[in-house]
């Protein structure tokens, strides 16, 4: 637990620096995380007997992240998504006998699952969407910076409040066949804590507090589902952790399984709901 806490504190400090810096540094860090998660994904399914296209898939993941640098290029992302699917299945012909249809399907799904999500992480940081700079008591933030903090703090709050509520009050299992450690009480604690945390960010950023509370509620639900999705895949592939690169926290995929779902949701939420 001590290692987990220390690593978490260091990680938050590094994340704060990168988020505030934005620009190329944030994009490069997003790309590194995406490729790390892709490697762990491929390694997990390799243990199950599949042979994901590690290098070609990594190139598509990189290209998707590049398409978000400076602003999410949806046209280019669509082209890359289609290209990834077509190329993966074309490999079953070009590499017939060594690259199977299931491996192509796993590869294509992984590229879309991780590449598109991390592209939205990068795209959210540079998003403006007609919003003015956000003035706070801590200084002036770019709109994308405030939105990234909203997505990440909301996701971290969901995990933290659910963990402590489940530890002290947990009695009823939420999804015992998928994640035995999750409880209904923990989930409810996560809902309350995340809703309050994101609403509090609304006060800090000068956003509509009611809409931020709704966003917080949604983030908790989606974060929980994202975590369960990875749990299903880990159970299917027979691994406990996706990696060991983060002491006390497992791998990059383990740490960002919920973010993979919450960031795209926040990105499109602010497209349709006015926060100011």
mmCIF file with all atom_site columns, C-alpha atoms in Angstrom, residues 170-259:
data_model
loop_
_atom_site.group_PDB
_atom_site.id
_atom_site.type_symbol
_atom_site.label_atom_id
_atom_site.label_alt_id
_atom_site.label_comp_id
_atom_site.label_asym_id
_atom_site.label_entity_id
_atom_site.label_seq_id
_atom_site.pdbx_PDB_ins_code
_atom_site.Cartn_x
_atom_site.Cartn_y
_atom_site.Cartn_z
_atom_site.occupancy
_atom_site.B_iso_or_equiv
_atom_site.pdbx_formal_charge
_atom_site.auth_seq_id
_atom_site.auth_comp_id
_atom_site.auth_asym_id
_atom_site.auth_atom_id
_atom_site.pdbx_PDB_model_num
ATOM 1  C CA . UNK A 1 170 ? -18.613 -3.148  1.061   1.00 0.00 ? 170 UNK A CA 1
ATOM 2  C CA . UNK A 1 171 ? -20.974 -6.074  1.607   1.00 0.00 ? 171 UNK A CA 1
ATOM 3  C CA . UNK A 1 172 ? -22.665 -6.810  -1.716  1.00 0.00 ? 172 UNK A CA 1
ATOM 4  C CA . UNK A 1 173 ? -20.629 -7.812  -4.769  1.00 0.00 ? 173 UNK A CA 1
ATOM 5  C CA . UNK A 1 174 ? -21.198 -5.716  -7.890  1.00 0.00 ? 174 UNK A CA 1
ATOM 6  C CA . UNK A 1 175 ? -19.846 -8.088  -10.575 1.00 0.00 ? 175 UNK A CA 1
ATOM 7  C CA . UNK A 1 176 ? -18.332 -11.080 -8.754  1.00 0.00 ? 176 UNK A CA 1
ATOM 8  C CA . UNK A 1 177 ? -17.682 -13.110 -11.906 1.00 0.00 ? 177 UNK A CA 1
ATOM 9  C CA . UNK A 1 178 ? -15.691 -10.260 -13.477 1.00 0.00 ? 178 UNK A CA 1
ATOM 10 C CA . UNK A 1 179 ? -14.175 -8.242  -10.624 1.00 0.00 ? 179 UNK A CA 1
ATOM 11 C CA . UNK A 1 180 ? -14.709 -9.844  -7.188  1.00 0.00 ? 180 UNK A CA 1
ATOM 12 C CA . UNK A 1 181 ? -13.325 -6.812  -5.369  1.00 0.00 ? 181 UNK A CA 1
ATOM 13 C CA . UNK A 1 182 ? -15.987 -4.373  -6.573  1.00 0.00 ? 182 UNK A CA 1
ATOM 14 C CA . UNK A 1 183 ? -19.027 -3.854  -4.374  1.00 0.00 ? 183 UNK A CA 1
ATOM 15 C CA . UNK A 1 184 ? -22.343 -2.083  -4.723  1.00 0.00 ? 184 UNK A CA 1
ATOM 16 C CA . UNK A 1 185 ? -21.491 0.067   -1.709  1.00 0.00 ? 185 UNK A CA 1
ATOM 17 C CA . UNK A 1 186 ? -18.170 1.021   -3.283  1.00 0.00 ? 186 UNK A CA 1
ATOM 18 C CA . UNK A 1 187 ? -19.906 1.953   -6.514  1.00 0.00 ? 187 UNK A CA 1
ATOM 19 C CA . UNK A 1 188 ? -22.426 4.148   -4.669  1.00 0.00 ? 188 UNK A CA 1
ATOM 20 C CA . UNK A 1 189 ? -19.566 5.796   -2.746  1.00 0.00 ? 189 UNK A CA 1
ATOM 21 C CA . UNK A 1 190 ? -17.832 6.416   -6.053  1.00 0.00 ? 190 UNK A CA 1
ATOM 22 C CA . UNK A 1 191 ? -20.959 7.984   -7.515  1.00 0.00 ? 191 UNK A CA 1
ATOM 23 C CA . UNK A 1 192 ? -21.360 10.371  -4.602  1.00 0.00 ? 192 UNK A CA 1
ATOM 24 C CA . UNK A 1 193 ? -17.672 11.263  -4.381  1.00 0.00 ? 193 UNK A CA 1
ATOM 25 C CA . UNK A 1 194 ? -17.189 11.762  -8.116  1.00 0.00 ? 194 UNK A CA 1
ATOM 26 C CA . UNK A 1 195 ? -20.332 13.835  -8.495  1.00 0.00 ? 195 UNK A CA 1
ATOM 27 C CA . UNK A 1 196 ? -19.237 16.094  -5.626  1.00 0.00 ? 196 UNK A CA 1
ATOM 28 C CA . UNK A 1 197 ? -15.647 16.325  -6.908  1.00 0.00 ? 197 UNK A CA 1
ATOM 29 C CA . UNK A 1 198 ? -16.575 17.297  -10.455 1.00 0.00 ? 198 UNK A CA 1
ATOM 30 C CA . UNK A 1 199 ? -19.221 19.728  -9.188  1.00 0.00 ? 199 UNK A CA 1
ATOM 31 C CA . UNK A 1 200 ? -16.472 21.272  -7.043  1.00 0.00 ? 200 UNK A CA 1
ATOM 32 C CA . UNK A 1 201 ? -14.336 21.671  -10.158 1.00 0.00 ? 201 UNK A CA 1
ATOM 33 C CA . UNK A 1 202 ? -17.314 23.442  -11.689 1.00 0.00 ? 202 UNK A CA 1
ATOM 34 C CA . UNK A 1 203 ? -17.124 26.026  -8.913  1.00 0.00 ? 203 UNK A CA 1
ATOM 35 C CA . UNK A 1 204 ? -13.347 26.391  -9.369  1.00 0.00 ? 204 UNK A CA 1
ATOM 36 C CA . UNK A 1 205 ? -13.512 26.718  -13.155 1.00 0.00 ? 205 UNK A CA 1
ATOM 37 C CA . UNK A 1 206 ? -16.666 28.828  -13.298 1.00 0.00 ? 206 UNK A CA 1
ATOM 38 C CA . UNK A 1 207 ? -18.596 26.122  -15.161 1.00 0.00 ? 207 UNK A CA 1
ATOM 39 C CA . UNK A 1 208 ? -22.282 25.321  -14.740 1.00 0.00 ? 208 UNK A CA 1
ATOM 40 C CA . UNK A 1 209 ? -22.249 23.394  -11.451 1.00 0.00 ? 209 UNK A CA 1
ATOM 41 C CA . UNK A 1 210 ? -25.398 21.390  -12.205 1.00 0.00 ? 210 UNK A CA 1
ATOM 42 C CA . UNK A 1 211 ? -24.077 20.241  -15.569 1.00 0.00 ? 211 UNK A CA 1
ATOM 43 C CA . UNK A 1 212 ? -20.726 19.406  -13.977 1.00 0.00 ? 212 UNK A CA 1
ATOM 44 C CA . UNK A 1 213 ? -22.516 17.318  -11.355 1.00 0.00 ? 213 UNK A CA 1
ATOM 45 C CA . UNK A 1 214 ? -24.271 15.422  -14.157 1.00 0.00 ? 214 UNK A CA 1
ATOM 46 C CA . UNK A 1 215 ? -20.924 14.985  -15.878 1.00 0.00 ? 215 UNK A CA 1
ATOM 47 C CA . UNK A 1 216 ? -19.393 13.670  -12.653 1.00 0.00 ? 216 UNK A CA 1
ATOM 48 C CA . UNK A 1 217 ? -22.191 11.138  -12.261 1.00 0.00 ? 217 UNK A CA 1
ATOM 49 C CA . UNK A 1 218 ? -21.661 9.955   -15.838 1.00 0.00 ? 218 UNK A CA 1
ATOM 50 C CA . UNK A 1 219 ? -17.882 9.809   -15.443 1.00 0.00 ? 219 UNK A CA 1
ATOM 51 C CA . UNK A 1 220 ? -18.188 7.472   -12.464 1.00 0.00 ? 220 UNK A CA 1
ATOM 52 C CA . UNK A 1 221 ? -20.512 5.092   -14.312 1.00 0.00 ? 221 UNK A CA 1
ATOM 53 C CA . UNK A 1 222 ? -18.356 5.074   -17.438 1.00 0.00 ? 222 UNK A CA 1
ATOM 54 C CA . UNK A 1 223 ? -15.102 4.756   -15.467 1.00 0.00 ? 223 UNK A CA 1
ATOM 55 C CA . UNK A 1 224 ? -16.487 1.695   -13.685 1.00 0.00 ? 224 UNK A CA 1
ATOM 56 C CA . UNK A 1 225 ? -17.526 0.132   -16.986 1.00 0.00 ? 225 UNK A CA 1
ATOM 57 C CA . UNK A 1 226 ? -14.114 0.865   -18.507 1.00 0.00 ? 226 UNK A CA 1
ATOM 58 C CA . UNK A 1 227 ? -12.423 -0.857  -15.579 1.00 0.00 ? 227 UNK A CA 1
ATOM 59 C CA . UNK A 1 228 ? -14.706 -3.864  -15.972 1.00 0.00 ? 228 UNK A CA 1
ATOM 60 C CA . UNK A 1 229 ? -13.952 -4.081  -19.692 1.00 0.00 ? 229 UNK A CA 1
ATOM 61 C CA . UNK A 1 230 ? -10.256 -4.481  -18.967 1.00 0.00 ? 230 UNK A CA 1
ATOM 62 C CA . UNK A 1 231 ? -11.054 -6.964  -16.189 1.00 0.00 ? 231 UNK A CA 1
ATOM 63 C CA . UNK A 1 232 ? -12.976 -9.120  -18.663 1.00 0.00 ? 232 UNK A CA 1
ATOM 64 C CA . UNK A 1 233 ? -10.057 -9.068  -21.106 1.00 0.00 ? 233 UNK A CA 1
ATOM 65 C CA . UNK A 1 234 ? -7.533  -9.871  -18.384 1.00 0.00 ? 234 UNK A CA 1
ATOM 66 C CA . UNK A 1 235 ? -9.639  -12.797 -17.221 1.00 0.00 ? 235 UNK A CA 1
ATOM 67 C CA . UNK A 1 236 ? -9.995  -14.013 -20.803 1.00 0.00 ? 236 UNK A CA 1
ATOM 68 C CA . UNK A 1 237 ? -6.245  -13.838 -21.436 1.00 0.00 ? 237 UNK A CA 1
ATOM 69 C CA . UNK A 1 238 ? -5.351  -15.228 -18.009 1.00 0.00 ? 238 UNK A CA 1
ATOM 70 C CA . UNK A 1 239 ? -3.264  -12.346 -16.663 1.00 0.00 ? 239 UNK A CA 1
ATOM 71 C CA . UNK A 1 240 ? -3.469  -10.571 -13.314 1.00 0.00 ? 240 UNK A CA 1
ATOM 72 C CA . UNK A 1 241 ? -1.837  -7.268  -14.316 1.00 0.00 ? 241 UNK A CA 1
ATOM 73 C CA . UNK A 1 242 ? -1.167  -5.911  -17.781 1.00 0.00 ? 242 UNK A CA 1
ATOM 74 C CA . UNK A 1 243 ? 2.395   -5.012  -16.741 1.00 0.00 ? 243 UNK A CA 1
ATOM 75 C CA . UNK A 1 244 ? 4.654   -3.961  -13.873 1.00 0.00 ? 244 UNK A CA 1
ATOM 76 C CA . UNK A 1 245 ? 6.021   -0.649  -15.125 1.00 0.00 ? 245 UNK A CA 1
ATOM 77 C CA . UNK A 1 246 ? 4.170   1.366   -12.445 1.00 0.00 ? 246 UNK A CA 1
ATOM 78 C CA . UNK A 1 247 ? 5.103   0.081   -8.940  1.00 0.00 ? 247 UNK A CA 1
ATOM 79 C CA . UNK A 1 248 ? 2.009   -0.810  -6.961  1.00 0.00 ? 248 UNK A CA 1
ATOM 80 C CA . UNK A 1 249 ? -0.308  -0.039  -9.866  1.00 0.00 ? 249 UNK A CA 1
ATOM 81 C CA . UNK A 1 250 ? 0.538   -2.627  -12.521 1.00 0.00 ? 250 UNK A CA 1
ATOM 82 C CA . UNK A 1 251 ? 0.833   -1.568  -16.127 1.00 0.00 ? 251 UNK A CA 1
ATOM 83 C CA . UNK A 1 252 ? -0.158  1.431   -18.203 1.00 0.00 ? 252 UNK A CA 1
ATOM 84 C CA . UNK A 1 253 ? -3.279  -0.329  -19.437 1.00 0.00 ? 253 UNK A CA 1
ATOM 85 C CA . UNK A 1 254 ? -4.229  -1.097  -15.808 1.00 0.00 ? 254 UNK A CA 1
ATOM 86 C CA . UNK A 1 255 ? -3.836  2.553   -14.821 1.00 0.00 ? 255 UNK A CA 1
ATOM 87 C CA . UNK A 1 256 ? -5.654  3.985   -17.840 1.00 0.00 ? 256 UNK A CA 1
ATOM 88 C CA . UNK A 1 257 ? -8.414  1.413   -18.352 1.00 0.00 ? 257 UNK A CA 1
ATOM 89 C CA . UNK A 1 258 ? -11.066 3.834   -17.078 1.00 0.00 ? 258 UNK A CA 1
ATOM 90 C CA . UNK A 1 259 ? -9.515  6.896   -18.739 1.00 0.00 ? 259 UNK A CA 1
#
